[in-house]
Coordinates of C-alpha atoms in Angstrom, one line a residue:
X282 CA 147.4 65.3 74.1
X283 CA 146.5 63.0 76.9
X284 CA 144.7 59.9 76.6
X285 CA 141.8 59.0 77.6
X286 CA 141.6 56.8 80.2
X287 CA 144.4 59.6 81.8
X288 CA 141.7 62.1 81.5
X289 CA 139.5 60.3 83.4
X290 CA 141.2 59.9 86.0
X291 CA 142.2 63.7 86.1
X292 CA 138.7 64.5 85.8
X293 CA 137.6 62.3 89.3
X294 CA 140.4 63.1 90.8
X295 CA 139.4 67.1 90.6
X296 CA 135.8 66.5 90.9
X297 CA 136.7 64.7 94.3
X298 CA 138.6 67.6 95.7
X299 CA 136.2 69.7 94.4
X300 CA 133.5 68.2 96.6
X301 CA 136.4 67.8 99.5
X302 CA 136.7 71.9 99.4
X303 CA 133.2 72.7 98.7
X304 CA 132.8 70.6 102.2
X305 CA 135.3 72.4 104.2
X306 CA 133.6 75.8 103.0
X307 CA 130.4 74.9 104.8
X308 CA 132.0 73.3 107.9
X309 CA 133.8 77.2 107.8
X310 CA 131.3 79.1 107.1
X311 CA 129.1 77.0 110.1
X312 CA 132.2 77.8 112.7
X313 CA 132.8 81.6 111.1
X314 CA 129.0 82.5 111.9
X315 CA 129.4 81.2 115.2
X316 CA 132.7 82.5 116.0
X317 CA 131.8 85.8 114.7
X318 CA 128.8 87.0 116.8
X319 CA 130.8 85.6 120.3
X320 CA 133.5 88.1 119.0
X321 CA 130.9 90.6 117.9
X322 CA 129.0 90.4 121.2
X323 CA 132.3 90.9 123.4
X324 CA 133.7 94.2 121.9
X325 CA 131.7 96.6 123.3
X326 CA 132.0 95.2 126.7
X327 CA 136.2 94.8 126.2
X328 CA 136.4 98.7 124.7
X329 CA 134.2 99.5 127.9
X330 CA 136.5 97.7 130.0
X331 CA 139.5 99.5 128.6
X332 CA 138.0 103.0 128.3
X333 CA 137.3 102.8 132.5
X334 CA 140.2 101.8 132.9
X335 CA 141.6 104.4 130.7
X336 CA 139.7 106.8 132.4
X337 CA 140.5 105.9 136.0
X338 CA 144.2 105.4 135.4
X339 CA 145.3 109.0 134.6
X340 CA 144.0 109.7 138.1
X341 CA 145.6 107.3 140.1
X342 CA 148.4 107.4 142.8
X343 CA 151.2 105.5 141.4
X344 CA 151.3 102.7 143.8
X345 CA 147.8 101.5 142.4
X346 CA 149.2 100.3 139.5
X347 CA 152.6 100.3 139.2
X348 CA 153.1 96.4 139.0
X349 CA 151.6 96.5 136.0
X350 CA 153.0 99.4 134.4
X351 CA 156.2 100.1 135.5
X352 CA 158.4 100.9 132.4
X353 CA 161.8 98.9 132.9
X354 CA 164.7 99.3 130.2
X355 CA 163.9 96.7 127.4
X356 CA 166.1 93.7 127.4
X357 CA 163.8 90.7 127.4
X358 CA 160.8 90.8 125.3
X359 CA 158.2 87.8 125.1
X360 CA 156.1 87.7 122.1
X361 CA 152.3 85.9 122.2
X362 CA 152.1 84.5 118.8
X363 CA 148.5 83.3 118.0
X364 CA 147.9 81.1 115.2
X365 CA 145.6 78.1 114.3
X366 CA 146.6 74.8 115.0
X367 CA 145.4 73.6 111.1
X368 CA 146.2 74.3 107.8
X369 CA 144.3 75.6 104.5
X370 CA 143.6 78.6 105.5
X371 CA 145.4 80.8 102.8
X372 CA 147.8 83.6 104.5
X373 CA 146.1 83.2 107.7
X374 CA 149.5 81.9 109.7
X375 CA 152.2 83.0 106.9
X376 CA 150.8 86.3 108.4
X377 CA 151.5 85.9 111.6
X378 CA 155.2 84.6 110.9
X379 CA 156.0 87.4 108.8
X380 CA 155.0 90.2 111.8
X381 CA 156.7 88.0 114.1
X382 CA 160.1 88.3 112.1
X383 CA 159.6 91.8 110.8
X384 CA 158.8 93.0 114.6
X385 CA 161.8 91.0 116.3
X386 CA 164.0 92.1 113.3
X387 CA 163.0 95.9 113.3
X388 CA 161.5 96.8 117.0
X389 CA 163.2 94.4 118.7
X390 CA 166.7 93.8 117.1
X391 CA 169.2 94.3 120.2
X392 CA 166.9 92.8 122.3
X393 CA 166.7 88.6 123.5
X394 CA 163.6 87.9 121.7
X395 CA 161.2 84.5 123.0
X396 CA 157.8 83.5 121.8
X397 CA 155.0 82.4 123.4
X398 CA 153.2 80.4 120.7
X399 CA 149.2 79.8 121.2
X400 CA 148.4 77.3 117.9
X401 CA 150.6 74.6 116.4
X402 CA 151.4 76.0 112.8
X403 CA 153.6 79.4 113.8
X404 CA 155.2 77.3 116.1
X405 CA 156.3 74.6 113.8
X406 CA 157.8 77.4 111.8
X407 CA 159.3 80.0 114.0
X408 CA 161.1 77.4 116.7
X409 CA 163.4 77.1 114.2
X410 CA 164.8 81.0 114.4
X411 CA 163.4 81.8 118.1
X412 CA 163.5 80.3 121.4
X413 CA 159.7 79.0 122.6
X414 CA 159.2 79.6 125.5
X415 CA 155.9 77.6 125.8
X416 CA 153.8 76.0 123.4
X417 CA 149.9 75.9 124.0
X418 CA 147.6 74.1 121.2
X419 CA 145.0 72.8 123.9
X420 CA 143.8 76.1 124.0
X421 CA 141.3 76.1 120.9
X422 CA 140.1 72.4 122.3
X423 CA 138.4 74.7 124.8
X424 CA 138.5 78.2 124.1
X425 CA 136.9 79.5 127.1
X426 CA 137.7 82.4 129.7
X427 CA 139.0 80.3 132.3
X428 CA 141.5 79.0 130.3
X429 CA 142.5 82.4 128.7
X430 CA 142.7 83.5 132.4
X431 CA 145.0 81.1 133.4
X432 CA 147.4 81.8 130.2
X433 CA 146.8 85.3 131.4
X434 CA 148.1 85.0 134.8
X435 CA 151.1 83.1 133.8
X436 CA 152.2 86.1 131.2
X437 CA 151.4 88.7 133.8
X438 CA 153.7 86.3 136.7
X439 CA 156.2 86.5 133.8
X440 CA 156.4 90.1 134.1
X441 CA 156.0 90.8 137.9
X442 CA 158.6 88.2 138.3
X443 CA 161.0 90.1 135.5
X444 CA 161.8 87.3 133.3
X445 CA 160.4 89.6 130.8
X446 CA 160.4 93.4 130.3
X447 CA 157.7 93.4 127.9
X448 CA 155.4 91.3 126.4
X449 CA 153.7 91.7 123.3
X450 CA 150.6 90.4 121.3
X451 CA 150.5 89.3 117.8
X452 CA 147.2 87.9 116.2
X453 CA 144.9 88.5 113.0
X454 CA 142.2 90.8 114.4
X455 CA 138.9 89.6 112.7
X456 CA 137.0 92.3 110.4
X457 CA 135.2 90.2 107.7
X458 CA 135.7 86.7 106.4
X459 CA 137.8 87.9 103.6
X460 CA 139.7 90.6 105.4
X461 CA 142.0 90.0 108.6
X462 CA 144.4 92.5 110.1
X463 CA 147.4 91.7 112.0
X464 CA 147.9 93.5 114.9
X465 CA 150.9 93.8 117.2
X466 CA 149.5 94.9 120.8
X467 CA 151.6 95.7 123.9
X468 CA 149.8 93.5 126.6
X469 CA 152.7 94.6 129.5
X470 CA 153.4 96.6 131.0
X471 CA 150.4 98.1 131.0
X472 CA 150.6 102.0 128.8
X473 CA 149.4 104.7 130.7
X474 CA 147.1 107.3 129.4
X475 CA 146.1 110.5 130.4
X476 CA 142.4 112.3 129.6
X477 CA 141.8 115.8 129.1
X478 CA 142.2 118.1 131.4
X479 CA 138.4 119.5 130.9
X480 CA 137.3 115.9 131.4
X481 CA 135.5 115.7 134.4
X482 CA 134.8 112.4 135.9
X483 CA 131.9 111.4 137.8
X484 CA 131.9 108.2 139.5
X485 CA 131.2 107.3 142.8
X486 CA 133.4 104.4 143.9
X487 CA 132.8 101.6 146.2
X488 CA 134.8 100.4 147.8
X489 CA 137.8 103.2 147.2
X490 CA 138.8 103.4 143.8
X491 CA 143.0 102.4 144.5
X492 CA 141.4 98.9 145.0
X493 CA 139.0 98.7 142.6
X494 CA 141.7 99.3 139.8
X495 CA 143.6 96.8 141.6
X496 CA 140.8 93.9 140.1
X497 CA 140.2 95.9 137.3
X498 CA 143.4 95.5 135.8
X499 CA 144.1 92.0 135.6
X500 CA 140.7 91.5 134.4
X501 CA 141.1 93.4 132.1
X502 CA 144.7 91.8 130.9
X503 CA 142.3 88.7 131.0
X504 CA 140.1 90.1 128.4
X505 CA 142.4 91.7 126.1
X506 CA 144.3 88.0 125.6
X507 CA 140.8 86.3 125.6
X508 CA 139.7 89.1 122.6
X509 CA 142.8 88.4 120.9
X510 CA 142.3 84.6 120.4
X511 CA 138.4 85.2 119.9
X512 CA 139.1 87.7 117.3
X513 CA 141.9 85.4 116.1
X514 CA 139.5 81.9 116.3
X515 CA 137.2 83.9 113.6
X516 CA 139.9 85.4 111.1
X517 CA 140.5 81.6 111.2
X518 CA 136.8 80.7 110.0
X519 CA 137.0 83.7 107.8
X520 CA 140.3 82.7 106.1
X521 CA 139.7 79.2 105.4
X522 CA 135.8 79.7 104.1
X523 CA 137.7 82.5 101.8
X524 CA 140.3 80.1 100.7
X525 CA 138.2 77.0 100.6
X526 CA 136.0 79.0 98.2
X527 CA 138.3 79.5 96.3
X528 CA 139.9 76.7 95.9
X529 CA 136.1 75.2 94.7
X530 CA 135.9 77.8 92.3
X531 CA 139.6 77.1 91.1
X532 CA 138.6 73.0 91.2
X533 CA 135.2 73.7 89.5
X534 CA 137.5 75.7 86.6
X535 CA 139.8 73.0 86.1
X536 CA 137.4 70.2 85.6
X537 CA 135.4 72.1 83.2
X538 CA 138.6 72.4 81.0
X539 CA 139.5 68.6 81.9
X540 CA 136.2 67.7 80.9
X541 CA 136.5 70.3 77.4
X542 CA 139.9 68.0 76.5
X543 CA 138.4 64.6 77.1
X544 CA 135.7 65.7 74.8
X545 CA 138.0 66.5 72.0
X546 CA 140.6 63.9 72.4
X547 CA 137.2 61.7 72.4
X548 CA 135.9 63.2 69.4
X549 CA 139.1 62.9 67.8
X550 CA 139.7 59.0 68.4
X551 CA 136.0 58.3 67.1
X552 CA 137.3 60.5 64.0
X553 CA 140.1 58.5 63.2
X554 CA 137.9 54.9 63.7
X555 CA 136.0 56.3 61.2
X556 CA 138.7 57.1 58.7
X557 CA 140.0 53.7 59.3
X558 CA 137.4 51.7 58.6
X559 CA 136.3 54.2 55.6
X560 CA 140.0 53.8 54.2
X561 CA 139.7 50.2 54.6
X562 CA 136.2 49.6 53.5
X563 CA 137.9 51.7 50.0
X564 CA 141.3 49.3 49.9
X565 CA 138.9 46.4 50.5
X566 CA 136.4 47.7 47.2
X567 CA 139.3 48.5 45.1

């Protein structure tokens, strides 16, 4: 069994990450609560976005659009990997590494794979299997919509310009603080649907609907990358409150068990005084 004064130290040392952890929780859970109404207030106006343009596509000429959606064999794919730039946040970026491999490795296996890494921690890993193309960790210093645009229009240059054939999106889409889902979401080109042909639409357009599709899309490119790195900014939050919690919980355990052994070892040393000086007291009388 330990000793004692080894116990001790054990036992502070715990209780200090304990209260380290429990800190980090709180911090979390103050960022998460934040993080999740901005993502919770911008859905419905991004699955609008998408459903009009879903809507208004299947009826365009070709010309209105094509930039953004013309399908080109698949030899160059660029995949957005968004991660955090910190740690301690349990499977939060292991997540996003392991879609990264398993997509380049199964979807994309013939193909010259790069990344596009948005956060510092996928990048430190995956630069060492893939070329990076570019490297942004500013982004969550300010995550605004005018710097998501600009990202934006760089990816969508990337793709007019054909460096790329397709570019891709993986993130942790946000659903509660202990539940994140990776997604992998084609960004470009563009995939074109088509509505039923009962579906009647009825929208007056002004000015003619050719250009209004024209701003519609790259806005609503902008929007899809700026939901991905919301929704990925609160599976953040979510992940490390989760894992900070339980790393308390684990901390809190471990004392209490620390604390259970010093008890006994203690007990068990003032035992043995006792014998001692009762055994001596005897040799002394006898």
């Amino acid at each position: 069994m330990a000793n004692l004064k080894e116990l001790r130290s054990r036992i502070t040392s715990v209780s200090s990450t304990m209260q380290i952890t429990s800190a980090m929780k709180m911090v979390s859970a103050a960022k998460l609560s934040r993080a999740q109404d901005a993502i919770t207030q911008m859905r419905p106006y991004s699955e609008k976005l998408t459903q009009l343009l879903q809507d208004l596509s299947a009826t365009l000429d070709d010309d209105a659009s094509s930039k953004y959606a013309e399908e080109r064999e698949v030899k160059n794919v660029l995949m957005v990997a968004i991660s955090s730039n910190k740690g301690l946040a349990g499977a939060f970026n292991t997540n996003i590494v392991k879609a990264v491999k398993y997509k380049a490795g199964s979807d994309y296996d013939a193909k010259k794979v790069d990344l596009y890494t948005l956060g510092k921690k996928a990048n430190d890993v995956l630069k060492k299997d893939y070329g990076v193309f570019k490297n942004n960790n500013e982004i969550y210093d300010d995550l605004s919509y005018e710097n998501v645009s600009a990202i934006a229009e760089e990816l969508m240059q990337l793709f007019l310009d054909e460096k790329y054939d397709k570019i891709v999106l993986v993130y942790n889409q946000f659903k509660n603080a202990a539940t994140q889902i990776v997604q992998h979401e084609q960004f470009l080109p563009i995939e074109q649907f088509e509505t039923e042909e009962e579906k009647q639409l009825d929208y007056i357009f002004e000015p003619s609907k050719d250009e209004i599709v024209k701003e519609l899309i790259p806005k609503s490119l902008k929007m899809q990358l700026f939901k991905a790195l919301r929704d990925s900014f609160a599976s953040e939050h979510g992940a490390r409150m989760t894992a900070m919690h339980k790393a308390t919980d684990n901390a809190k355990e471990l004392r209490d068990d620390l604390k259970l052994s010093y008890n006994k070892a203690r007990q068990a040393s003032i035992t043995n005084e006792i014998l001692e000086i009762v055994g001596g007291a005897e040799a002394l009388n006898g």
